[in-house]
Amino acid sequence: MICCALVAPAQARDTGPHPAVIADPKPDAAHPAGMSAFVIPSGDGAMNAVMYTAAGAGLHPTLLLLHGFPGNEQNLDLAQAARRAGWNVLTLHYRGSWGSPGAFSFGNASEDAFTALQFLQQPATIARYRIDTSALVVAGHSMGGFMAADAAAAEPRVAGLFLIDPWDPAQTVASLATPEGEAAWQAEVASDLPPLAGATYDSLTGEIKADVAKFDLGRRLAGYGRRPLIMIGAERGIGAMARKAAADAQGANPDARLMIWPTDHSFSDQRIALADALVRFLAGVAPTIR
């Protein structure tokens, strides 16, 4: 059974956070850590992207980190912690979000996440950023959690999936049957539209209502199969969605883990614990790194 209990963050039960969460590694003069900004073409637009490159010679495991809707919380503290642990980290803004060329839609964001995964496996990208394609992990927060699951289910080379209070569009569609649910969704979209180009309440709502099966987090997780998976929901966020999605995925992935933490959707008071959980998960996927 997937663990669905309300639990405290792991660091409260352990001796302390992983060293990569709280301390810089020894500098590598020959192969220093770095950061590169570039654009990844996608569909009729492009994604503004940043690659955090890990220090050290040789190939590096690589994390694709996807932000939510619209992406006010980018979780770059998690990117930094993962890099200190020896991982490259690719972050991006979907088409039509935060200045990326093109129009924003949930369908486009889904395509963008998959395109980013393919970008990480291109020979030129592998050579430039020294990527170990046998250790690709996808992580996502909120809407990015759905996009991460969607992309990982479609790409069998993904070695791990880490979801942070993930959004399930199918459950949102179900909630629209009540006046309260519809009002909450309208308020959510209204507050999130300003940094998004080409999107409206009607366009976004129409997308998820028109193809509920495509936008079903539980189905995506079932399609992901038995590869490593951790979901951390937020009690004061949308952790209830994570509970249902985990239950839907349970038959296909009995080793998946779900934890619900007593925090808000942005994990505002659990950032160190969240980084610790991510780094420890990554260490399990690529145990030779740290």
mmCIF file of C-alpha atoms in Angstrom:
data_model
loop_
_atom_site.group_PDB
_atom_site.id
_atom_site.type_symbol
_atom_site.label_atom_id
_atom_site.label_comp_id
_atom_site.label_asym_id
_atom_site.label_seq_id
_atom_site.Cartn_x
_atom_site.Cartn_y
_atom_site.Cartn_z
ATOM 1 C CA MET A 1 0.000 0.000 0.000
ATOM 2 C CA ILE A 2 1.154 3.518 -0.760
ATOM 3 C CA CYS A 3 1.716 5.486 2.427
ATOM 4 C CA CYS A 4 -1.011 8.115 2.633
ATOM 5 C CA ALA A 5 -0.573 9.259 6.212
ATOM 6 C CA LEU A 6 0.092 12.805 7.339
ATOM 7 C CA VAL A 7 3.776 12.713 8.237
ATOM 8 C CA ALA A 8 6.426 15.122 9.387
ATOM 9 C CA PRO A 9 9.297 15.931 7.023
ATOM 10 C CA ALA A 10 12.039 13.316 7.014
ATOM 11 C CA GLN A 11 14.702 15.571 8.514
ATOM 12 C CA ALA A 12 12.696 15.784 11.751
ATOM 13 C CA ARG A 13 13.221 12.057 12.202
ATOM 14 C CA ASP A 14 16.805 11.807 10.967
ATOM 15 C CA THR A 15 20.071 13.204 12.237
ATOM 16 C CA GLY A 16 19.879 16.223 9.938
ATOM 17 C CA PRO A 17 19.647 17.378 6.329
ATOM 18 C CA HIS A 18 21.785 15.908 3.584
ATOM 19 C CA PRO A 19 25.121 17.799 3.378
ATOM 20 C CA ALA A 20 24.305 19.079 -0.125
ATOM 21 C CA VAL A 21 21.289 20.927 1.283
ATOM 22 C CA ILE A 22 23.253 23.032 3.759
ATOM 23 C CA ALA A 23 26.893 23.130 2.627
ATOM 24 C CA ASP A 24 28.802 23.965 -0.533
ATOM 25 C CA PRO A 25 31.059 21.241 -1.925
ATOM 26 C CA LYS A 26 34.775 21.762 -2.339
ATOM 27 C CA PRO A 27 35.357 23.851 -5.505
ATOM 28 C CA ASP A 28 36.673 22.029 -8.564
ATOM 29 C CA ALA A 29 39.051 24.392 -10.375
ATOM 30 C CA ALA A 30 39.316 22.169 -13.440
ATOM 31 C CA HIS A 31 35.581 21.524 -13.792
ATOM 32 C CA PRO A 32 33.699 24.227 -11.856
ATOM 33 C CA ALA A 33 29.966 24.442 -11.389
ATOM 34 C CA GLY A 34 28.241 26.833 -13.765
ATOM 35 C CA MET A 35 25.028 28.139 -15.261
ATOM 36 C CA SER A 36 23.942 28.606 -18.873
ATOM 37 C CA ALA A 37 20.886 30.432 -20.239
ATOM 38 C CA PHE A 38 19.499 29.557 -23.667
ATOM 39 C CA VAL A 39 16.317 28.964 -25.657
ATOM 40 C CA ILE A 40 14.853 25.553 -26.519
ATOM 41 C CA PRO A 41 12.624 25.615 -29.638
ATOM 42 C CA SER A 42 9.230 24.024 -29.065
ATOM 43 C CA GLY A 43 6.271 23.915 -31.419
ATOM 44 C CA ASP A 44 5.415 27.384 -32.671
ATOM 45 C CA GLY A 45 7.493 29.073 -29.984
ATOM 46 C CA ALA A 46 10.333 28.391 -27.579
ATOM 47 C CA MET A 47 11.196 27.937 -23.919
ATOM 48 C CA ASN A 48 13.519 30.257 -22.052
ATOM 49 C CA ALA A 49 15.715 27.819 -20.142
ATOM 50 C CA VAL A 50 18.567 27.686 -17.652
ATOM 51 C CA MET A 51 20.933 24.788 -17.047
ATOM 52 C CA TYR A 52 22.677 24.579 -13.685
ATOM 53 C CA THR A 53 25.781 22.478 -14.333
ATOM 54 C CA ALA A 54 27.422 20.443 -11.608
ATOM 55 C CA ALA A 55 31.099 20.557 -10.793
ATOM 56 C CA GLY A 56 33.405 17.683 -11.545
ATOM 57 C CA ALA A 57 34.684 15.720 -14.531
ATOM 58 C CA GLY A 58 32.780 12.979 -16.274
ATOM 59 C CA LEU A 59 29.086 12.559 -16.909
ATOM 60 C CA HIS A 60 26.469 13.914 -14.548
ATOM 61 C CA PRO A 61 22.962 12.719 -13.729
ATOM 62 C CA THR A 62 20.468 15.384 -14.731
ATOM 63 C CA LEU A 63 17.221 16.673 -13.271
ATOM 64 C CA LEU A 64 14.450 18.363 -15.263
ATOM 65 C CA LEU A 65 12.656 20.681 -12.810
ATOM 66 C CA LEU A 66 9.228 21.958 -13.892
ATOM 67 C CA HIS A 67 7.407 24.850 -12.254
ATOM 68 C CA GLY A 68 3.684 25.222 -11.762
ATOM 69 C CA PHE A 69 0.855 27.471 -12.952
ATOM 70 C CA PRO A 70 1.921 30.163 -13.611
ATOM 71 C CA GLY A 71 5.305 29.612 -11.899
ATOM 72 C CA ASN A 72 5.587 32.204 -9.151
ATOM 73 C CA GLU A 73 7.458 29.587 -7.114
ATOM 74 C CA GLN A 74 10.264 28.280 -9.317
ATOM 75 C CA ASN A 75 11.910 26.096 -6.628
ATOM 76 C CA LEU A 76 15.380 27.240 -7.591
ATOM 77 C CA ASP A 77 16.587 26.455 -4.078
ATOM 78 C CA LEU A 78 15.921 22.832 -4.992
ATOM 79 C CA ALA A 79 17.914 23.254 -8.198
ATOM 80 C CA GLN A 80 20.875 24.589 -6.242
ATOM 81 C CA ALA A 81 20.719 21.754 -3.722
ATOM 82 C CA ALA A 82 20.572 19.153 -6.489
ATOM 83 C CA ARG A 83 23.571 20.750 -8.208
ATOM 84 C CA ARG A 84 25.559 20.689 -4.961
ATOM 85 C CA ALA A 85 24.734 16.978 -4.836
ATOM 86 C CA GLY A 86 26.366 16.471 -8.243
ATOM 87 C CA TRP A 87 23.360 16.839 -10.549
ATOM 88 C CA ASN A 88 22.847 19.065 -13.541
ATOM 89 C CA VAL A 89 19.443 20.762 -13.388
ATOM 90 C CA LEU A 90 17.429 22.085 -16.336
ATOM 91 C CA THR A 91 14.717 24.627 -15.517
ATOM 92 C CA LEU A 92 12.491 26.398 -18.018
ATOM 93 C CA HIS A 93 9.484 28.589 -18.681
ATOM 94 C CA TYR A 94 6.835 26.966 -20.852
ATOM 95 C CA ARG A 95 5.810 28.621 -24.117
ATOM 96 C CA GLY A 96 3.843 31.763 -23.452
ATOM 97 C CA SER A 97 4.896 32.007 -19.816
ATOM 98 C CA TRP A 98 7.161 34.651 -18.324
ATOM 99 C CA GLY A 99 8.311 35.947 -21.694
ATOM 100 C CA SER A 100 8.916 32.661 -23.495
ATOM 101 C CA PRO A 101 7.811 33.027 -27.133
ATOM 102 C CA GLY A 102 4.486 31.479 -28.088
ATOM 103 C CA ALA A 103 1.093 30.932 -26.491
ATOM 104 C CA PHE A 104 0.505 29.266 -23.162
ATOM 105 C CA SER A 105 -1.833 26.321 -22.890
ATOM 106 C CA PHE A 106 -1.854 23.148 -20.833
ATOM 107 C CA GLY A 107 -1.402 21.127 -24.011
ATOM 108 C CA ASN A 108 1.586 23.235 -25.013
ATOM 109 C CA ALA A 109 3.098 22.874 -21.540
ATOM 110 C CA SER A 110 2.757 19.101 -21.863
ATOM 111 C CA GLU A 111 4.559 19.178 -25.202
ATOM 112 C CA ASP A 112 7.203 21.507 -23.761
ATOM 113 C CA ALA A 113 8.030 19.146 -20.905
ATOM 114 C CA PHE A 114 8.475 16.240 -23.311
ATOM 115 C CA THR A 115 10.519 18.415 -25.686
ATOM 116 C CA ALA A 116 12.816 19.344 -22.794
ATOM 117 C CA LEU A 117 13.372 15.660 -22.028
ATOM 118 C CA GLN A 118 14.300 15.015 -25.642
ATOM 119 C CA PHE A 119 16.617 18.041 -25.596
ATOM 120 C CA LEU A 120 18.539 16.458 -22.716
ATOM 121 C CA GLN A 121 19.136 13.364 -24.853
ATOM 122 C CA GLN A 122 20.412 15.112 -27.974
ATOM 123 C CA PRO A 123 24.085 14.352 -28.723
ATOM 124 C CA ALA A 124 25.082 18.032 -28.721
ATOM 125 C CA THR A 125 23.394 18.615 -25.369
ATOM 126 C CA ILE A 126 24.956 15.515 -23.850
ATOM 127 C CA ALA A 127 28.407 16.597 -24.988
ATOM 128 C CA ARG A 128 28.077 20.208 -23.864
ATOM 129 C CA TYR A 129 26.675 19.525 -20.398
ATOM 130 C CA ARG A 130 28.213 16.067 -19.813
ATOM 131 C CA ILE A 131 24.858 14.385 -19.241
ATOM 132 C CA ASP A 132 24.477 10.808 -18.062
ATOM 133 C CA THR A 133 21.315 9.800 -19.907
ATOM 134 C CA SER A 134 20.972 6.666 -17.782
ATOM 135 C CA ALA A 135 20.158 8.929 -14.809
ATOM 136 C CA LEU A 136 17.479 11.376 -15.935
ATOM 137 C CA VAL A 137 14.935 12.403 -13.296
ATOM 138 C CA VAL A 138 11.922 14.676 -13.653
ATOM 139 C CA ALA A 139 10.513 16.743 -10.777
ATOM 140 C CA GLY A 140 7.540 19.071 -10.845
ATOM 141 C CA HIS A 141 5.539 21.293 -8.533
ATOM 142 C CA SER A 142 1.771 21.756 -8.764
ATOM 143 C CA MET A 143 0.874 21.940 -12.485
ATOM 144 C CA GLY A 144 4.506 21.046 -13.114
ATOM 145 C CA GLY A 145 3.849 17.838 -11.197
ATOM 146 C CA PHE A 146 1.249 16.817 -13.742
ATOM 147 C CA MET A 147 3.535 17.818 -16.615
ATOM 148 C CA ALA A 148 6.400 15.854 -15.051
ATOM 149 C CA ALA A 149 4.257 12.725 -14.741
ATOM 150 C CA ASP A 150 2.938 13.182 -18.275
ATOM 151 C CA ALA A 151 6.429 13.488 -19.771
ATOM 152 C CA ALA A 152 7.928 10.688 -17.675
ATOM 153 C CA ALA A 153 5.134 8.295 -18.617
ATOM 154 C CA ALA A 154 5.901 8.958 -22.299
ATOM 155 C CA GLU A 155 9.682 8.581 -21.949
ATOM 156 C CA PRO A 156 10.860 5.173 -20.670
ATOM 157 C CA ARG A 157 14.416 6.454 -20.139
ATOM 158 C CA VAL A 158 13.310 8.572 -17.174
ATOM 159 C CA ALA A 159 14.830 6.935 -14.100
ATOM 160 C CA GLY A 160 12.824 8.695 -11.376
ATOM 161 C CA LEU A 161 9.864 10.997 -10.747
ATOM 162 C CA PHE A 162 9.516 13.439 -7.839
ATOM 163 C CA LEU A 163 6.179 15.271 -7.505
ATOM 164 C CA ILE A 164 5.604 18.241 -5.201
ATOM 165 C CA ASP A 165 1.933 18.793 -4.269
ATOM 166 C CA PRO A 166 0.957 17.841 -7.828
ATOM 167 C CA TRP A 167 -2.139 19.159 -9.567
ATOM 168 C CA ASP A 168 -4.640 16.740 -11.086
ATOM 169 C CA PRO A 169 -6.609 18.534 -13.828
ATOM 170 C CA ALA A 170 -9.152 15.706 -13.917
ATOM 171 C CA GLN A 171 -10.061 16.395 -10.290
ATOM 172 C CA THR A 172 -10.390 20.092 -11.092
ATOM 173 C CA VAL A 173 -12.820 19.226 -13.889
ATOM 174 C CA ALA A 174 -14.854 17.138 -11.456
ATOM 175 C CA SER A 175 -14.975 20.051 -9.005
ATOM 176 C CA LEU A 176 -16.503 22.326 -11.658
ATOM 177 C CA ALA A 177 -19.807 20.505 -11.168
ATOM 178 C CA THR A 178 -20.351 22.527 -7.982
ATOM 179 C CA PRO A 179 -20.707 26.319 -7.739
ATOM 180 C CA GLU A 180 -18.018 26.394 -5.058
ATOM 181 C CA GLY A 181 -15.580 24.437 -7.191
ATOM 182 C CA GLU A 182 -16.206 26.575 -10.244
ATOM 183 C CA ALA A 183 -15.745 29.784 -8.261
ATOM 184 C CA ALA A 184 -12.479 28.530 -6.783
ATOM 185 C CA TRP A 185 -11.130 27.609 -10.217
ATOM 186 C CA GLN A 186 -12.183 30.951 -11.678
ATOM 187 C CA ALA A 187 -10.343 32.748 -8.891
ATOM 188 C CA GLU A 188 -7.257 30.591 -9.379
ATOM 189 C CA VAL A 189 -7.078 31.243 -13.112
ATOM 190 C CA ALA A 190 -7.759 34.980 -12.738
ATOM 191 C CA SER A 191 -4.831 35.362 -10.343
ATOM 192 C CA ASP A 192 -2.474 33.341 -12.537
ATOM 193 C CA LEU A 193 -3.131 34.780 -15.997
ATOM 194 C CA PRO A 194 -0.960 37.955 -15.893
ATOM 195 C CA PRO A 195 2.398 36.288 -16.792
ATOM 196 C CA LEU A 196 0.787 34.027 -19.417
ATOM 197 C CA ALA A 197 0.366 34.975 -23.083
ATOM 198 C CA GLY A 198 -2.460 33.743 -25.289
ATOM 199 C CA ALA A 199 -4.446 32.063 -22.516
ATOM 200 C CA THR A 200 -7.898 32.821 -21.124
ATOM 201 C CA TYR A 201 -10.143 31.227 -18.538
ATOM 202 C CA ASP A 202 -12.280 29.759 -21.309
ATOM 203 C CA SER A 203 -9.343 28.388 -23.299
ATOM 204 C CA LEU A 204 -7.687 26.736 -20.316
ATOM 205 C CA THR A 205 -10.893 25.349 -18.851
ATOM 206 C CA GLY A 206 -12.040 24.132 -22.256
ATOM 207 C CA GLU A 207 -8.805 22.178 -22.698
ATOM 208 C CA ILE A 208 -9.092 20.107 -19.580
ATOM 209 C CA LYS A 209 -12.850 19.582 -19.952
ATOM 210 C CA ALA A 210 -12.505 18.441 -23.562
ATOM 211 C CA ASP A 211 -10.031 15.626 -22.818
ATOM 212 C CA VAL A 212 -10.278 14.565 -19.186
ATOM 213 C CA ALA A 213 -8.516 11.266 -19.880
ATOM 214 C CA LYS A 214 -5.418 13.058 -21.189
ATOM 215 C CA PHE A 215 -5.337 15.371 -18.184
ATOM 216 C CA ASP A 216 -5.736 12.649 -15.560
ATOM 217 C CA LEU A 217 -2.792 12.474 -13.163
ATOM 218 C CA GLY A 218 -3.672 8.995 -11.928
ATOM 219 C CA ARG A 219 -3.643 7.636 -15.472
ATOM 220 C CA ARG A 220 -0.305 9.258 -16.175
ATOM 221 C CA LEU A 221 1.184 7.706 -13.029
ATOM 222 C CA ALA A 222 -0.204 4.302 -13.975
ATOM 223 C CA GLY A 223 1.469 4.722 -17.366
ATOM 224 C CA TYR A 224 4.739 5.588 -15.660
ATOM 225 C CA GLY A 225 4.818 2.084 -14.231
ATOM 226 C CA ARG A 226 7.112 0.756 -11.527
ATOM 227 C CA ARG A 227 9.979 3.204 -11.785
ATOM 228 C CA PRO A 228 10.965 5.173 -8.629
ATOM 229 C CA LEU A 229 8.280 7.657 -7.608
ATOM 230 C CA ILE A 230 7.799 9.948 -4.614
ATOM 231 C CA MET A 231 4.873 12.332 -4.156
ATOM 232 C CA ILE A 232 4.915 14.896 -1.363
ATOM 233 C CA GLY A 233 1.584 16.604 -0.867
ATOM 234 C CA ALA A 234 0.764 19.626 1.262
ATOM 235 C CA GLU A 235 -1.985 19.431 3.862
ATOM 236 C CA ARG A 236 -2.822 23.115 3.387
ATOM 237 C CA GLY A 237 -2.333 22.912 -0.371
ATOM 238 C CA ILE A 238 -3.797 20.332 -2.747
ATOM 239 C CA GLY A 239 -2.605 17.229 -0.951
ATOM 240 C CA ALA A 240 -6.038 15.658 -1.380
ATOM 241 C CA MET A 241 -5.348 15.471 -5.112
ATOM 242 C CA ALA A 242 -2.081 13.668 -4.447
ATOM 243 C CA ARG A 243 -3.897 11.150 -2.250
ATOM 244 C CA LYS A 244 -6.369 10.254 -4.982
ATOM 245 C CA ALA A 245 -3.769 10.142 -7.733
ATOM 246 C CA ALA A 246 -1.544 7.904 -5.617
ATOM 247 C CA ALA A 247 -4.436 5.542 -5.011
ATOM 248 C CA ASP A 248 -5.123 5.427 -8.757
ATOM 249 C CA ALA A 249 -1.469 4.598 -9.439
ATOM 250 C CA GLN A 250 -1.136 2.012 -6.682
ATOM 251 C CA GLY A 251 -1.910 -1.031 -8.786
ATOM 252 C CA ALA A 252 0.776 -0.219 -11.328
ATOM 253 C CA ASN A 253 3.410 1.034 -8.891
ATOM 254 C CA PRO A 254 3.118 -0.532 -5.429
ATOM 255 C CA ASP A 255 6.552 0.795 -4.458
ATOM 256 C CA ALA A 256 5.550 4.429 -4.985
ATOM 257 C CA ARG A 257 5.601 6.613 -1.889
ATOM 258 C CA LEU A 258 3.195 9.360 -0.864
ATOM 259 C CA MET A 259 3.744 11.701 2.059
ATOM 260 C CA ILE A 260 1.479 14.551 3.131
ATOM 261 C CA TRP A 261 3.284 17.284 5.033
ATOM 262 C CA PRO A 262 1.659 19.865 7.334
ATOM 263 C CA THR A 263 2.512 22.872 5.184
ATOM 264 C CA ASP A 264 1.122 25.095 2.435
ATOM 265 C CA HIS A 265 1.197 24.614 -1.327
ATOM 266 C CA SER A 266 4.551 26.431 -1.653
ATOM 267 C CA PHE A 267 6.118 24.511 1.278
ATOM 268 C CA SER A 268 6.884 27.933 2.699
ATOM 269 C CA ASP A 269 8.028 26.628 6.087
ATOM 270 C CA GLN A 270 9.542 23.350 4.858
ATOM 271 C CA ARG A 271 12.044 24.386 2.191
ATOM 272 C CA ILE A 272 15.082 22.734 3.812
ATOM 273 C CA ALA A 273 13.099 19.560 4.396
ATOM 274 C CA LEU A 274 11.846 19.569 0.816
ATOM 275 C CA ALA A 275 15.353 19.994 -0.578
ATOM 276 C CA ASP A 276 16.525 17.207 1.713
ATOM 277 C CA ALA A 277 13.801 14.876 0.463
ATOM 278 C CA LEU A 278 14.670 15.627 -3.155
ATOM 279 C CA VAL A 279 18.414 15.159 -2.728
ATOM 280 C CA ARG A 280 17.944 11.874 -0.890
ATOM 281 C CA PHE A 281 15.604 10.656 -3.626
ATOM 282 C CA LEU A 282 18.172 11.604 -6.266
ATOM 283 C CA ALA A 283 20.869 9.785 -4.310
ATOM 284 C CA GLY A 284 18.744 6.645 -4.474
ATOM 285 C CA VAL A 285 18.432 6.949 -8.251
ATOM 286 C CA ALA A 286 22.161 7.574 -8.792
ATOM 287 C CA PRO A 287 23.817 6.250 -5.605
ATOM 288 C CA THR A 288 27.391 6.563 -6.905
ATOM 289 C CA ILE A 289 27.242 10.380 -6.927
ATOM 290 C CA ARG A 290 27.226 11.021 -3.167
#
